[in-house]
mmCIF file with all atom_site columns, C-alpha atoms in Angstrom:
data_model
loop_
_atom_site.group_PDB
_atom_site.id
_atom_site.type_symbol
_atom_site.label_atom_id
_atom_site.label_alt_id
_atom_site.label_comp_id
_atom_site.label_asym_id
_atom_site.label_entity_id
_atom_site.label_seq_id
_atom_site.pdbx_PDB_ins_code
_atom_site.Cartn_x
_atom_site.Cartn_y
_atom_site.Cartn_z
_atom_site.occupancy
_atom_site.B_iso_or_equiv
_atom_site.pdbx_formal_charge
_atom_site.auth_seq_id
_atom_site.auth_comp_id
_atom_site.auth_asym_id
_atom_site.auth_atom_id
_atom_site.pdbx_PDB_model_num
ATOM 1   C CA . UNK A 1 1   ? -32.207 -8.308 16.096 1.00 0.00 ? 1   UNK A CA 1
ATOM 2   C CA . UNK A 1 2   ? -35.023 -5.753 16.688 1.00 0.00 ? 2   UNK A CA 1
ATOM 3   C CA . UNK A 1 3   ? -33.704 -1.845 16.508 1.00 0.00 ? 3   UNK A CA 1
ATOM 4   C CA . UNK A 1 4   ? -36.135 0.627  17.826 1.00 0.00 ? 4   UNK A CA 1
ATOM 5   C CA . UNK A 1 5   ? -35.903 3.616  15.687 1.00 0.00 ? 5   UNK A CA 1
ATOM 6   C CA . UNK A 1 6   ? -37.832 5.807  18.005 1.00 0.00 ? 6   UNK A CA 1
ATOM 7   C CA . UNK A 1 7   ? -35.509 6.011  20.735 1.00 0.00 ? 7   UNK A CA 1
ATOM 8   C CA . UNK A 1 8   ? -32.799 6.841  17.692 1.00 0.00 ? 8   UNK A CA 1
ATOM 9   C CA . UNK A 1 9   ? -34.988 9.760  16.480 1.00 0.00 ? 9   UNK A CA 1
ATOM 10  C CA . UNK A 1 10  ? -35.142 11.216 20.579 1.00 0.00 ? 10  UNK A CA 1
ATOM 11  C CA . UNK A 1 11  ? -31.531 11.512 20.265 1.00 0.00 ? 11  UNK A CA 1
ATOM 12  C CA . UNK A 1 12  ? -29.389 14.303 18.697 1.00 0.00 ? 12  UNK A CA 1
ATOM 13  C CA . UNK A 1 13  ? -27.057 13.046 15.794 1.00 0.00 ? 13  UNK A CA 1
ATOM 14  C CA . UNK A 1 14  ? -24.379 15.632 15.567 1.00 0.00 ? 14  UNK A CA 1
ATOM 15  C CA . UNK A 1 15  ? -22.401 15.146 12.698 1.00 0.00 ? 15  UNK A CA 1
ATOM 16  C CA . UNK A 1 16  ? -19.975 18.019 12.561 1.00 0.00 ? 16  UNK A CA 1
ATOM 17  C CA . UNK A 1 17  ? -17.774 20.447 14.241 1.00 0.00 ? 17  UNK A CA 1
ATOM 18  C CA . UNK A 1 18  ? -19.955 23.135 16.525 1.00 0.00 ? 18  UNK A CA 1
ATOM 19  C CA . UNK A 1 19  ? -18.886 26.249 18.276 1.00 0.00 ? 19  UNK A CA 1
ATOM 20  C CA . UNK A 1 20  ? -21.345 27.196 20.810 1.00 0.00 ? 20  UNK A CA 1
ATOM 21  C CA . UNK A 1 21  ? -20.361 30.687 22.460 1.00 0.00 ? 21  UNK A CA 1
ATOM 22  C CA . UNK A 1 22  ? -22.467 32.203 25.463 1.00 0.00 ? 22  UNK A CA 1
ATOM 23  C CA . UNK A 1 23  ? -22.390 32.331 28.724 1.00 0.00 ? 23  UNK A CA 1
ATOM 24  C CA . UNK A 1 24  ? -20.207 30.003 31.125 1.00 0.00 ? 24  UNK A CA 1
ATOM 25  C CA . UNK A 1 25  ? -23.080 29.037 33.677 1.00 0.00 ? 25  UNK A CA 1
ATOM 26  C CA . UNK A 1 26  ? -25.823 28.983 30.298 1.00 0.00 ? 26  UNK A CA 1
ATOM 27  C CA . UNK A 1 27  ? -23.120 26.377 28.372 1.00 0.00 ? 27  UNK A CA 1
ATOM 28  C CA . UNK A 1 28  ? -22.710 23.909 31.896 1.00 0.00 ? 28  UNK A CA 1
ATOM 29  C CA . UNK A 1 29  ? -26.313 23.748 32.022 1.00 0.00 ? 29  UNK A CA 1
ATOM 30  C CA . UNK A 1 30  ? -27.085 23.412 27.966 1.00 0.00 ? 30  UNK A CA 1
ATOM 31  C CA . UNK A 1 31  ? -23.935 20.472 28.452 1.00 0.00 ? 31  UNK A CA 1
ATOM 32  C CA . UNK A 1 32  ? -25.612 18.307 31.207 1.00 0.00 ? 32  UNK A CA 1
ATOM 33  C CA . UNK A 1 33  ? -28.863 18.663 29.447 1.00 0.00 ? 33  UNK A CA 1
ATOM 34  C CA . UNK A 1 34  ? -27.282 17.935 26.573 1.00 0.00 ? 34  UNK A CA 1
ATOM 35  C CA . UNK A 1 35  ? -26.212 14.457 28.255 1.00 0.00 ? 35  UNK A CA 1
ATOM 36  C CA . UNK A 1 36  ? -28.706 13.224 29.307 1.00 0.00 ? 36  UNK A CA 1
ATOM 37  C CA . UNK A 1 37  ? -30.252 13.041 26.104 1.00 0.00 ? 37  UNK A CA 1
ATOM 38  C CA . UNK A 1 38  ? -26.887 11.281 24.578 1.00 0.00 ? 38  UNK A CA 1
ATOM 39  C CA . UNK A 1 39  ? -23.475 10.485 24.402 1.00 0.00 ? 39  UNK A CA 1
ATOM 40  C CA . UNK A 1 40  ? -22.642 10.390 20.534 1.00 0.00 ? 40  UNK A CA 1
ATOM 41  C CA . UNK A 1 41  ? -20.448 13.485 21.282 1.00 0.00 ? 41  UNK A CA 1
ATOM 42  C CA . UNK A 1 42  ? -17.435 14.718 22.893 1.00 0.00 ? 42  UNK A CA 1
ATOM 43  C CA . UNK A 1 43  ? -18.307 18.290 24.246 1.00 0.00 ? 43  UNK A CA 1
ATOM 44  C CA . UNK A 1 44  ? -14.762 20.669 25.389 1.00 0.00 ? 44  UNK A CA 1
ATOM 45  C CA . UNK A 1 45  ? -15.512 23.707 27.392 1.00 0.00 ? 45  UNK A CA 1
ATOM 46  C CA . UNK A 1 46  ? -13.359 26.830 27.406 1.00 0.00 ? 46  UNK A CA 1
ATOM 47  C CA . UNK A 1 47  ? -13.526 29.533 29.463 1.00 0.00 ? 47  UNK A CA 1
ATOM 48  C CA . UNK A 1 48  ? -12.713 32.722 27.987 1.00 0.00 ? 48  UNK A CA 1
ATOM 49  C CA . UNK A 1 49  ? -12.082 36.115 29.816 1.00 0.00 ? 49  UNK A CA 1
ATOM 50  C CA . UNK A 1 50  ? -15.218 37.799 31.423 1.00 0.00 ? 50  UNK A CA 1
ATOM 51  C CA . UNK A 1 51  ? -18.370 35.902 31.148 1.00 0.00 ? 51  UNK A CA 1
ATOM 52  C CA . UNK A 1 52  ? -17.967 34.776 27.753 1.00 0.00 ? 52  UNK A CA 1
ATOM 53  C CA . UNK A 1 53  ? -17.017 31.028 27.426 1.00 0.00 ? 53  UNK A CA 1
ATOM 54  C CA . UNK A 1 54  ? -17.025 28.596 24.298 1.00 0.00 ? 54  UNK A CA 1
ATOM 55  C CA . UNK A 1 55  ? -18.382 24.973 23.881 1.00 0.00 ? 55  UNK A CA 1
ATOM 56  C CA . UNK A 1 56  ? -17.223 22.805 21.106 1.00 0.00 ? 56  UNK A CA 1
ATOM 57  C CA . UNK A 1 57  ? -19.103 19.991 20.535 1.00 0.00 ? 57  UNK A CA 1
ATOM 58  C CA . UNK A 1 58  ? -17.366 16.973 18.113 1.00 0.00 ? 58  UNK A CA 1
ATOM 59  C CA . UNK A 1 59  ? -18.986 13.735 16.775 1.00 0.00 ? 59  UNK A CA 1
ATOM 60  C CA . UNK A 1 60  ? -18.480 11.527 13.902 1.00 0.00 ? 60  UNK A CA 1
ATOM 61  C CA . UNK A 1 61  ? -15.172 12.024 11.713 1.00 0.00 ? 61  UNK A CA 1
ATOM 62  C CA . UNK A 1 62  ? -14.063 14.802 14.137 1.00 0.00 ? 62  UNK A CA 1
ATOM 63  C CA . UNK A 1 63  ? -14.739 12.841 16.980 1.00 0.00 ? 63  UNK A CA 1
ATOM 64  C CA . UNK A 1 64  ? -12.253 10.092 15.437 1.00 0.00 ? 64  UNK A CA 1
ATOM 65  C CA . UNK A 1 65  ? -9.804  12.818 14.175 1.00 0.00 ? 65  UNK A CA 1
ATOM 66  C CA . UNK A 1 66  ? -9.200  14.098 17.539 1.00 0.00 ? 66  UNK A CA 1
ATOM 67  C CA . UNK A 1 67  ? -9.042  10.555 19.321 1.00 0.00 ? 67  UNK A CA 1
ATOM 68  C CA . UNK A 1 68  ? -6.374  10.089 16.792 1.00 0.00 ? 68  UNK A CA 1
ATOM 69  C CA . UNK A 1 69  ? -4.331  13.731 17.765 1.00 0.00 ? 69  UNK A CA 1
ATOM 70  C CA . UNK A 1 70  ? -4.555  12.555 21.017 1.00 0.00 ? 70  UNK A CA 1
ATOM 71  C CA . UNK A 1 71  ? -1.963  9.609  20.704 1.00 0.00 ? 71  UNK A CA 1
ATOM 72  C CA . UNK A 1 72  ? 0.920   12.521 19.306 1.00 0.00 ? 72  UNK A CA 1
ATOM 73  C CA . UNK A 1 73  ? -0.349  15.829 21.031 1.00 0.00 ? 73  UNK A CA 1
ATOM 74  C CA . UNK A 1 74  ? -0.501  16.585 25.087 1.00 0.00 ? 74  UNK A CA 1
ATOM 75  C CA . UNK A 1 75  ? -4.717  16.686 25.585 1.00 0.00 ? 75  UNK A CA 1
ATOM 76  C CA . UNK A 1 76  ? -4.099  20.496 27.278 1.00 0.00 ? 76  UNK A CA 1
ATOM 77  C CA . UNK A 1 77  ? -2.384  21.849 23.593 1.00 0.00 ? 77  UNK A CA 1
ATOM 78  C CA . UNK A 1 78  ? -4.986  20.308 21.744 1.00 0.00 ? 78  UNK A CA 1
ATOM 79  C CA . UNK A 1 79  ? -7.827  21.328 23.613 1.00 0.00 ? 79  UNK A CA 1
ATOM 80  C CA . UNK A 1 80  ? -6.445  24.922 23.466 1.00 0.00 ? 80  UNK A CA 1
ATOM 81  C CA . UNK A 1 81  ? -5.959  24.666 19.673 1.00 0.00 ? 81  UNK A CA 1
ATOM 82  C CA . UNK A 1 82  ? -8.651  23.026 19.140 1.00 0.00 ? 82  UNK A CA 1
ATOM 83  C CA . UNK A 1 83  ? -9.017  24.325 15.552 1.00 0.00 ? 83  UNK A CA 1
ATOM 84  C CA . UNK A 1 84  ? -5.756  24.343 14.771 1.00 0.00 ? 84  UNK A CA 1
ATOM 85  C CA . UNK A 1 85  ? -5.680  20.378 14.817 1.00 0.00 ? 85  UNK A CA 1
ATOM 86  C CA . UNK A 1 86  ? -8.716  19.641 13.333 1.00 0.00 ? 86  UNK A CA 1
ATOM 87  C CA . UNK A 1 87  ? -7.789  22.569 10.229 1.00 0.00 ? 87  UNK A CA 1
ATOM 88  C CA . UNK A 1 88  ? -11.401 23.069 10.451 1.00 0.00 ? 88  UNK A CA 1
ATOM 89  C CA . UNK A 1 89  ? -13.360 25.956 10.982 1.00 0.00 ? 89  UNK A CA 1
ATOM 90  C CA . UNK A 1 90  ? -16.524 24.668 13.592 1.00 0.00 ? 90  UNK A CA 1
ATOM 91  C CA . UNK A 1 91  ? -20.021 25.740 12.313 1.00 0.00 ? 91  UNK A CA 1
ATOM 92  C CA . UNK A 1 92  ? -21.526 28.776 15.146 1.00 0.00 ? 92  UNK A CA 1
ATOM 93  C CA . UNK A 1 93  ? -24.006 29.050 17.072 1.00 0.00 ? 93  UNK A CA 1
ATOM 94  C CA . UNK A 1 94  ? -25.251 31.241 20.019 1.00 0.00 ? 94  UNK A CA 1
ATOM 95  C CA . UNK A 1 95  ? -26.841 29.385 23.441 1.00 0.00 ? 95  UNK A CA 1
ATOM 96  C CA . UNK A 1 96  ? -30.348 30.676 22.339 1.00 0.00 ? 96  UNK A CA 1
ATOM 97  C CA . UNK A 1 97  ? -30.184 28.867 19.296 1.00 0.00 ? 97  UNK A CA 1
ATOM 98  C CA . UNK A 1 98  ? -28.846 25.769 20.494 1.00 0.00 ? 98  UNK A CA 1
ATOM 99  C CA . UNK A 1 99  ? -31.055 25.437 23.680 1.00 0.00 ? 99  UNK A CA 1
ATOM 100 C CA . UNK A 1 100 ? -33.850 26.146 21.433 1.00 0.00 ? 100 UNK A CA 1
ATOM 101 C CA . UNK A 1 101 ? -33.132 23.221 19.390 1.00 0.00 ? 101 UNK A CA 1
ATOM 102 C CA . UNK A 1 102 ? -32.287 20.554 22.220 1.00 0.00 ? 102 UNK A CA 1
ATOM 103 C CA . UNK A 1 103 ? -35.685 21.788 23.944 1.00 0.00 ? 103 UNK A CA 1
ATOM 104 C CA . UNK A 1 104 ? -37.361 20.908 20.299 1.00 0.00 ? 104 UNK A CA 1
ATOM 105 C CA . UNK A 1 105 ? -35.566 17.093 20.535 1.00 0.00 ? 105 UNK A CA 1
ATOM 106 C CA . UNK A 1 106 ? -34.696 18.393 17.193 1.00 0.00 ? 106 UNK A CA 1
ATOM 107 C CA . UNK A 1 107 ? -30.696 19.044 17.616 1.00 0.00 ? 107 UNK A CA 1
ATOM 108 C CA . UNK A 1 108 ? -29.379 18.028 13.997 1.00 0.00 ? 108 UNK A CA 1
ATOM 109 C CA . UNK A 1 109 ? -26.986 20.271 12.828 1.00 0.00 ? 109 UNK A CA 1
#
């Protein structure tokens, strides 16, 4: 079987638990951008009060941890409590940063 590694290196490979916080119409955007690229990821938007929203973005072990919570706990409560369930703080970053790094093809966190 013949694996082209270029196409792998195009794509992000998130590997952790991510917190992106900005603004709601920047995050939608960064999201189906982010997309397009890959789909390695689960990505849960939250819209705070005002303009300020949240993005979480989950892959790997967390991305199997909360498949997992899904079978005991309602998908509204955990996506709420995000991280509560996972007993994780998520690593932060600001939309600046993160568009930044997805327009670099470089988005490994």
């Amino acid at each position: 079987m013949l694996i082209n590694s270029h196409n792998h290196q195009k794509s992000p490979a998130f590997g952790k638990f991510i917190k992106i916080k900005g603004n709601y119409e920047q995050l939608n955007n960064f999201r189906e951008n982010l997309r397009e690229i890959s789909s390695d990821y689960v990505d849960i938007a939250q819209k705070r009060h005002g303009k300020k929203s949240e993005l979480y973005i989950l892959s790997g072990k967390h991305f199997d941890k909360f498949i997992d919570l899904m079978k005991n706990v309602h998908f509204r409560k955990l996506r709420r409590n995000l991280e509560k369930y996972l007993a994780q703080k998520p690593g932060k970053m600001n939309i600046e940063k993160a568009e930044k790094l997805l327009l670099e093809n470089n988005f490994k966190l």
